[in-house]
Tab-separated table of C-alpha atoms in Angstrom:
chain	number	residue	atom	x	y	z
O	1	UNK	CA	-6.923	26.147	19.622
O	2	UNK	CA	-8.220	29.373	18.069
O	3	UNK	CA	-5.829	29.274	15.259
O	4	UNK	CA	-6.539	25.650	14.887
O	5	UNK	CA	-10.311	26.076	14.512
O	6	UNK	CA	-9.822	29.055	12.115
O	7	UNK	CA	-7.888	27.011	9.936
O	8	UNK	CA	-10.257	23.979	10.340
O	9	UNK	CA	-12.992	25.903	9.092
O	10	UNK	CA	-11.295	27.638	6.336
O	11	UNK	CA	-10.298	24.228	5.104
O	12	UNK	CA	-13.632	23.023	5.149
O	13	UNK	CA	-14.885	25.934	3.194
O	14	UNK	CA	-12.101	25.755	0.852
O	15	UNK	CA	-13.008	24.880	-3.102
O	16	UNK	CA	-10.136	22.584	-2.762
O	17	UNK	CA	-12.359	20.060	-0.579
O	18	UNK	CA	-15.291	20.474	-2.598
O	19	UNK	CA	-16.855	18.541	-5.633
O	20	UNK	CA	-15.444	19.303	-9.101
O	21	UNK	CA	-17.345	21.888	-10.402
O	22	UNK	CA	-17.353	22.844	-13.989
O	23	UNK	CA	-18.345	25.652	-16.408
O	24	UNK	CA	-20.739	23.416	-18.096
O	25	UNK	CA	-22.683	22.841	-15.231
O	26	UNK	CA	-24.810	26.070	-15.707
O	27	UNK	CA	-28.176	24.715	-15.343
O	28	UNK	CA	-30.166	23.393	-12.176
O	29	UNK	CA	-29.186	24.399	-8.570
O	30	UNK	CA	-25.983	26.400	-9.481
O	31	UNK	CA	-28.188	29.679	-9.556
O	32	UNK	CA	-30.421	30.693	-6.711
O	33	UNK	CA	-33.734	29.593	-6.427
O	34	UNK	CA	-36.267	31.259	-9.110
O	35	UNK	CA	-33.070	32.954	-10.579
O	36	UNK	CA	-34.737	32.961	-13.840
O	37	UNK	CA	-38.004	34.183	-12.857
O	38	UNK	CA	-36.443	37.456	-11.082
O	39	UNK	CA	-36.653	40.724	-12.629
O	40	UNK	CA	-33.751	41.208	-14.773
O	41	UNK	CA	-34.058	44.945	-15.598
O	42	UNK	CA	-35.072	47.832	-13.199
O	43	UNK	CA	-38.263	48.740	-15.450
O	44	UNK	CA	-39.387	45.024	-14.513
O	45	UNK	CA	-40.197	46.122	-11.299
O	46	UNK	CA	-43.373	48.080	-10.708
O	47	UNK	CA	-43.376	51.791	-11.827
O	48	UNK	CA	-45.768	54.245	-9.885
O	49	UNK	CA	-45.812	57.971	-9.654
O	50	UNK	CA	-42.412	58.297	-11.405
O	51	UNK	CA	-40.699	55.918	-9.047
O	52	UNK	CA	-39.353	52.333	-9.428
O	53	UNK	CA	-41.238	50.426	-6.354
O	54	UNK	CA	-39.402	47.186	-5.181
O	55	UNK	CA	-40.831	44.941	-2.514
O	56	UNK	CA	-37.766	43.919	-0.751
O	57	UNK	CA	-39.890	41.733	1.438
O	58	UNK	CA	-40.653	39.522	-1.471
O	59	UNK	CA	-38.125	36.865	-2.188
O	60	UNK	CA	-38.306	37.106	-6.011
O	61	UNK	CA	-37.968	40.864	-5.948
O	62	UNK	CA	-35.162	40.995	-3.551
O	63	UNK	CA	-33.577	38.471	-5.542
O	64	UNK	CA	-34.196	40.910	-8.617
O	65	UNK	CA	-31.984	43.380	-6.818
O	66	UNK	CA	-29.197	41.147	-7.002
O	67	UNK	CA	-29.877	40.308	-10.474
O	68	UNK	CA	-29.758	43.978	-11.631
O	69	UNK	CA	-26.436	44.265	-9.778
O	70	UNK	CA	-24.986	41.291	-11.436
O	71	UNK	CA	-26.187	42.150	-14.977
O	72	UNK	CA	-25.132	45.845	-14.585
O	73	UNK	CA	-21.780	44.955	-13.337
O	74	UNK	CA	-21.080	41.984	-15.760
O	75	UNK	CA	-18.968	44.085	-18.392
O	76	UNK	CA	-16.405	44.520	-15.633
O	77	UNK	CA	-15.573	40.776	-15.142
O	78	UNK	CA	-15.622	39.683	-18.596
O	79	UNK	CA	-11.824	38.557	-18.137
O	80	UNK	CA	-12.703	36.376	-15.219
O	81	UNK	CA	-14.888	33.602	-16.820
O	82	UNK	CA	-17.605	33.348	-19.377
O	83	UNK	CA	-21.561	34.118	-18.470
O	84	UNK	CA	-20.493	36.231	-15.745
O	85	UNK	CA	-19.293	33.484	-13.541
O	86	UNK	CA	-16.513	35.195	-12.482
O	87	UNK	CA	-18.643	38.267	-11.004
O	88	UNK	CA	-17.588	38.597	-7.035
O	89	UNK	CA	-21.230	39.926	-6.235
O	90	UNK	CA	-22.435	36.214	-6.580
O	91	UNK	CA	-21.767	35.473	-2.979
O	92	UNK	CA	-24.748	37.784	-2.119
O	93	UNK	CA	-27.492	36.431	-4.236
O	94	UNK	CA	-26.277	32.803	-3.480
O	95	UNK	CA	-26.268	33.249	-0.055
O	96	UNK	CA	-29.857	34.736	-0.164
O	97	UNK	CA	-30.772	31.973	-2.118
O	98	UNK	CA	-29.557	29.304	0.422
O	99	UNK	CA	-31.675	31.407	3.146
O	100	UNK	CA	-34.810	31.068	1.019
O	101	UNK	CA	-34.251	27.224	0.244
O	102	UNK	CA	-33.736	26.414	3.941
O	103	UNK	CA	-36.723	28.279	5.123
O	104	UNK	CA	-34.619	30.831	7.137
O	105	UNK	CA	-36.578	33.712	5.524
O	106	UNK	CA	-39.832	32.735	6.979
O	107	UNK	CA	-41.601	33.852	9.870
O	108	UNK	CA	-39.673	31.982	13.093
O	109	UNK	CA	-42.395	33.168	15.515
O	110	UNK	CA	-45.153	31.116	13.566
O	111	UNK	CA	-47.458	33.855	14.282
O	112	UNK	CA	-47.888	34.475	10.375
O	113	UNK	CA	-47.934	32.193	7.092
O	114	UNK	CA	-45.124	34.555	5.681
O	115	UNK	CA	-42.471	32.245	4.017
O	116	UNK	CA	-44.324	28.977	4.329
O	117	UNK	CA	-45.460	26.522	1.344
O	118	UNK	CA	-49.194	26.864	2.839
O	119	UNK	CA	-49.136	30.440	3.032
O	120	UNK	CA	-47.120	33.146	1.036
O	121	UNK	CA	-44.217	31.182	0.205
O	122	UNK	CA	-42.216	34.389	-1.650
O	123	UNK	CA	-42.761	36.321	1.626
O	124	UNK	CA	-39.812	37.359	3.518
O	125	UNK	CA	-40.662	37.876	7.165
O	126	UNK	CA	-39.216	41.159	8.808
O	127	UNK	CA	-39.411	38.822	12.053
O	128	UNK	CA	-36.493	36.563	10.526
O	129	UNK	CA	-32.962	37.627	11.936
O	130	UNK	CA	-31.665	36.430	8.624
O	131	UNK	CA	-33.941	38.519	6.340
O	132	UNK	CA	-33.184	41.608	8.349
O	133	UNK	CA	-29.411	41.061	8.246
O	134	UNK	CA	-29.812	40.362	4.427
O	135	UNK	CA	-31.486	43.573	3.891
O	136	UNK	CA	-28.326	45.358	4.597
O	137	UNK	CA	-26.643	43.045	2.401
O	138	UNK	CA	-28.954	43.495	-0.632
O	139	UNK	CA	-30.912	46.968	-0.528
O	140	UNK	CA	-28.016	48.849	0.908
O	141	UNK	CA	-25.376	47.733	-1.818
O	142	UNK	CA	-28.194	48.388	-4.393
O	143	UNK	CA	-28.701	51.693	-3.412
O	144	UNK	CA	-25.242	52.317	-3.056
O	145	UNK	CA	-24.715	51.072	-6.756
O	146	UNK	CA	-27.634	53.426	-7.718
O	147	UNK	CA	-25.991	56.602	-6.148
O	148	UNK	CA	-22.329	55.411	-7.709
O	149	UNK	CA	-24.118	55.345	-11.164
O	150	UNK	CA	-23.770	51.761	-11.621
O	151	UNK	CA	-27.277	51.834	-13.590
O	152	UNK	CA	-26.661	55.336	-15.562
O	153	UNK	CA	-28.825	58.168	-15.313
O	154	UNK	CA	-32.333	56.843	-14.030
O	155	UNK	CA	-35.423	58.592	-15.209
O	156	UNK	CA	-37.315	57.211	-12.223
O	157	UNK	CA	-36.313	57.482	-8.459
O	158	UNK	CA	-36.145	54.112	-6.695
O	159	UNK	CA	-38.488	53.702	-3.646
O	160	UNK	CA	-38.122	50.574	-1.379
O	161	UNK	CA	-41.761	49.507	0.426
O	162	UNK	CA	-41.417	49.202	4.187
O	163	UNK	CA	-42.210	45.955	5.904
O	164	UNK	CA	-45.569	45.830	8.152
O	165	UNK	CA	-43.558	46.288	11.116
O	166	UNK	CA	-39.970	47.624	12.766
O	167	UNK	CA	-40.113	50.364	9.843
O	168	UNK	CA	-37.685	52.482	11.724
O	169	UNK	CA	-34.930	49.537	11.386
O	170	UNK	CA	-34.496	50.311	7.530
O	171	UNK	CA	-34.114	52.945	5.115
O	172	UNK	CA	-36.073	53.126	1.758
O	173	UNK	CA	-34.348	55.327	-0.876
O	174	UNK	CA	-30.928	56.571	-1.805
O	175	UNK	CA	-31.697	60.064	0.011
O	176	UNK	CA	-33.220	58.280	3.229
O	177	UNK	CA	-30.259	55.927	3.723
O	178	UNK	CA	-27.673	58.696	2.940
O	179	UNK	CA	-29.053	60.575	5.574
O	180	UNK	CA	-29.385	57.514	7.966
O	181	UNK	CA	-26.246	55.629	7.193
O	182	UNK	CA	-23.702	57.771	5.414
O	183	UNK	CA	-20.737	55.682	6.090
O	184	UNK	CA	-22.142	52.478	5.112
O	185	UNK	CA	-23.443	54.073	2.057
O	186	UNK	CA	-20.112	55.508	1.095
O	187	UNK	CA	-18.434	52.022	1.381
O	188	UNK	CA	-20.845	50.317	-0.909
O	189	UNK	CA	-20.741	53.565	-3.261
O	190	UNK	CA	-16.969	53.100	-3.407
O	191	UNK	CA	-17.222	49.680	-4.675
O	192	UNK	CA	-19.525	50.418	-7.096
O	193	UNK	CA	-18.026	53.693	-8.325
O	194	UNK	CA	-17.785	53.448	-12.046
O	195	UNK	CA	-14.454	55.152	-11.846
O	196	UNK	CA	-13.175	52.700	-9.230
O	197	UNK	CA	-14.284	49.853	-11.605
O	198	UNK	CA	-12.617	51.454	-14.771
O	199	UNK	CA	-9.597	51.634	-12.520
O	200	UNK	CA	-9.790	48.016	-11.454
O	201	UNK	CA	-10.631	46.185	-14.918
O	202	UNK	CA	-9.580	48.571	-17.629
O	203	UNK	CA	-6.391	46.443	-17.894
O	204	UNK	CA	-8.088	43.312	-17.405
O	205	UNK	CA	-6.894	41.810	-20.692
O	206	UNK	CA	-3.546	42.235	-19.506
O	207	UNK	CA	-1.311	39.491	-17.920
O	208	UNK	CA	-2.780	37.495	-15.299
O	209	UNK	CA	-0.952	38.882	-12.470
O	210	UNK	CA	-1.989	42.429	-13.042
O	211	UNK	CA	-5.519	41.164	-13.490
O	212	UNK	CA	-5.484	39.478	-10.013
O	213	UNK	CA	-3.995	42.286	-8.408
O	214	UNK	CA	-6.723	44.505	-9.503
O	215	UNK	CA	-9.355	42.075	-8.653
O	216	UNK	CA	-7.886	41.833	-5.316
O	217	UNK	CA	-8.451	45.554	-4.939
O	218	UNK	CA	-12.119	44.982	-5.841
O	219	UNK	CA	-12.535	42.264	-3.506
O	220	UNK	CA	-11.033	44.320	-0.503
O	221	UNK	CA	-13.510	47.168	-0.912
O	222	UNK	CA	-16.313	44.562	-1.460
O	223	UNK	CA	-15.701	42.632	1.712
O	224	UNK	CA	-14.941	45.824	3.652
O	225	UNK	CA	-18.394	47.068	2.816
O	226	UNK	CA	-19.584	43.526	3.374
O	227	UNK	CA	-18.163	43.433	6.856
O	228	UNK	CA	-19.415	46.998	7.697
O	229	UNK	CA	-22.948	46.065	6.590
O	230	UNK	CA	-23.071	42.965	9.024
O	231	UNK	CA	-21.479	45.237	12.114
O	232	UNK	CA	-24.127	47.827	11.575
O	233	UNK	CA	-27.040	45.254	11.384
O	234	UNK	CA	-25.823	42.814	14.295
O	235	UNK	CA	-26.447	44.683	17.267
O	236	UNK	CA	-29.666	46.391	15.561
O	237	UNK	CA	-31.382	43.055	15.135
O	238	UNK	CA	-29.976	41.129	18.357
O	239	UNK	CA	-33.584	41.042	19.734
O	240	UNK	CA	-34.595	39.262	16.682
O	241	UNK	CA	-32.575	36.092	17.790
O	242	UNK	CA	-35.313	35.365	20.444
O	243	UNK	CA	-37.444	33.852	17.578
O	244	UNK	CA	-34.820	31.143	16.716
O	245	UNK	CA	-34.033	28.214	18.669
O	246	UNK	CA	-30.865	28.408	20.496
O	247	UNK	CA	-28.620	26.330	18.434
O	248	UNK	CA	-30.030	28.473	15.246
O	249	UNK	CA	-29.271	31.630	17.041
O	250	UNK	CA	-25.988	30.455	17.847
O	251	UNK	CA	-25.135	29.163	14.366
O	252	UNK	CA	-26.443	32.830	13.264
O	253	UNK	CA	-23.990	34.643	15.475
O	254	UNK	CA	-21.172	32.362	14.718
O	255	UNK	CA	-21.607	32.681	10.909
O	256	UNK	CA	-21.515	36.603	11.423
O	257	UNK	CA	-18.083	36.348	13.376
O	258	UNK	CA	-17.017	33.842	10.777
O	259	UNK	CA	-17.217	36.130	8.145
O	260	UNK	CA	-14.722	38.831	9.732
O	261	UNK	CA	-12.228	36.062	9.235
O	262	UNK	CA	-13.050	35.133	5.598
O	263	UNK	CA	-13.078	38.653	4.608
O	264	UNK	CA	-9.692	39.051	5.616
O	265	UNK	CA	-8.467	36.699	3.037
O	266	UNK	CA	-10.240	38.512	0.184
O	267	UNK	CA	-11.908	35.248	-0.676
O	268	UNK	CA	-13.317	35.323	-3.911
O	269	UNK	CA	-17.171	35.375	-4.063
O	270	UNK	CA	-17.468	34.280	-7.497
O	271	UNK	CA	-20.347	31.606	-8.618
O	272	UNK	CA	-17.981	28.614	-8.348
O	273	UNK	CA	-16.267	29.131	-4.848
O	274	UNK	CA	-19.557	30.139	-3.385
O	275	UNK	CA	-21.504	26.965	-4.750
O	276	UNK	CA	-18.695	24.985	-3.559
O	277	UNK	CA	-18.529	25.820	0.246
O	278	UNK	CA	-22.404	26.447	0.521
O	279	UNK	CA	-22.397	22.654	0.106
O	280	UNK	CA	-21.291	22.446	3.465
O	281	UNK	CA	-23.743	24.839	5.033
O	282	UNK	CA	-26.765	23.501	6.985
O	283	UNK	CA	-29.614	22.890	4.475
O	284	UNK	CA	-32.307	23.368	7.230
O	285	UNK	CA	-32.748	25.692	10.255
O	286	UNK	CA	-31.183	24.179	13.535
O	287	UNK	CA	-33.745	23.192	16.279
O	288	UNK	CA	-33.618	22.380	19.895
O	289	UNK	CA	-31.954	18.995	20.319
O	290	UNK	CA	-29.271	19.683	17.452
O	291	UNK	CA	-26.299	18.813	19.290
O	292	UNK	CA	-22.902	19.222	17.617
O	293	UNK	CA	-21.027	17.477	16.120
O	294	UNK	CA	-23.684	14.568	15.948
O	295	UNK	CA	-26.476	15.865	13.970
O	296	UNK	CA	-27.821	12.809	12.386
O	297	UNK	CA	-29.360	14.116	8.995
O	298	UNK	CA	-25.987	16.645	8.602
O	299	UNK	CA	-23.213	15.093	6.586
O	300	UNK	CA	-19.722	14.772	8.447
O	301	UNK	CA	-18.446	17.906	6.658
O	302	UNK	CA	-21.756	19.807	7.580
O	303	UNK	CA	-21.276	18.907	11.228
O	304	UNK	CA	-17.681	19.809	11.335
O	305	UNK	CA	-18.202	23.328	9.824
O	306	UNK	CA	-20.755	23.975	12.574
O	307	UNK	CA	-18.520	22.827	15.110
O	308	UNK	CA	-15.509	24.921	13.554
O	309	UNK	CA	-17.585	28.056	13.206
O	310	UNK	CA	-18.843	27.736	16.988
O	311	UNK	CA	-14.988	27.107	18.246
O	312	UNK	CA	-13.912	29.923	16.280
O	313	UNK	CA	-16.406	32.276	17.594
O	314	UNK	CA	-15.744	31.129	21.122
O	315	UNK	CA	-11.882	31.525	20.747
O	316	UNK	CA	-12.394	34.829	19.441
O	317	UNK	CA	-14.491	35.868	22.371
O	318	UNK	CA	-12.373	34.282	24.669
O	319	UNK	CA	-9.363	36.465	23.375
O	320	UNK	CA	-11.345	39.694	23.414
O	321	UNK	CA	-11.031	39.697	19.716
O	322	UNK	CA	-7.344	39.458	19.769
O	323	UNK	CA	-7.494	36.305	17.609
O	324	UNK	CA	-9.219	38.293	14.662
O	325	UNK	CA	-7.026	41.161	15.225
O	326	UNK	CA	-3.933	38.800	14.694
O	327	UNK	CA	-5.435	37.025	11.712
O	328	UNK	CA	-6.219	40.293	10.078
O	329	UNK	CA	-2.534	41.323	10.763
O	330	UNK	CA	-1.202	38.234	8.793
O	331	UNK	CA	-3.674	38.846	5.974
O	332	UNK	CA	-2.900	42.685	5.673
O	333	UNK	CA	-0.476	42.023	2.821
O	334	UNK	CA	-1.089	40.144	-0.592
O	335	UNK	CA	1.987	38.305	0.320
O	336	UNK	CA	0.221	37.260	3.700
O	337	UNK	CA	-2.943	36.531	2.051
O	338	UNK	CA	-1.117	34.186	-0.411
O	339	UNK	CA	0.601	32.202	2.159
O	340	UNK	CA	-2.776	31.720	3.766
O	341	UNK	CA	-4.379	30.663	0.651
O	342	UNK	CA	-1.284	28.431	0.132
O	343	UNK	CA	-1.314	26.997	3.847
O	344	UNK	CA	-5.334	26.294	3.367
O	345	UNK	CA	-4.488	24.435	0.097
O	346	UNK	CA	-2.040	22.300	1.919
O	347	UNK	CA	-4.028	21.491	4.800
O	348	UNK	CA	-7.052	20.571	2.376
O	349	UNK	CA	-4.748	18.214	0.171
O	350	UNK	CA	-3.126	16.332	3.350
């Protein structure tokens, strides 16, 4: 049952089931909301007292953190599509954009107007489980990249502004994060290390098999850090789930569980792949009364994705995590991952 649930969700999220996508489709909603307005250079942020000051609790500024990561790493992905479409960091800002678009970054407690159209729409609430989890997939990768030298020698230090509450749950500079979460910083730094990037992509103009092998190495490091960020943040923000409806809280935990399975396949998180599968994610927050798989304003595919995520999570819990371990073992070699992808393609086309 668990394996079947796993295959269903993977198939549903597979690009093979999504509408055709073209590189010509470069306008409109293929980018995160307000992408063009986000700061694209570190000096576009506030510079004060010899520090670059970033408000990570403003959607546009957190998006700007991603934009700087994408821009500064673009040169390493020239062999994987034009306009930086092949950059495997696209999964992070696109997921953040989906969270913003669907209202998941707003204050779910309703106590403040943070994140609402009749209040401060660009505000990211520290009471949002999604926004707190995302901090560890935005600011920590960014500070890891700074430490790794992705932006070269910076003339200013980076300072992240704290939220109004729960300040102890986050870190705010390279030194601060290095002292608090050294292992997590190490994993993101390893991905962004300039020497590693050079190793991955210096021969990217060589035959495709060599390029894809090196890309797989990069995906391995990226997903390892991604999974570690979630594993660290999940217990820390468990209490924030209380602000969500039961269906939304369950979906959040189901999604976090599914990432472990997706990561094992070294799923390519480029612009096209992420846009394709995000079409099957819920386009609003779940509320009390939403019952799977019969949520009337969701498409059949969206209902199926949510049901599959739920089944996968339950199956993994019932087996004490054995299902994930078996899947990871099957995906531990390139040949295994290739077989897994082929299986997914076959199921999707059947």
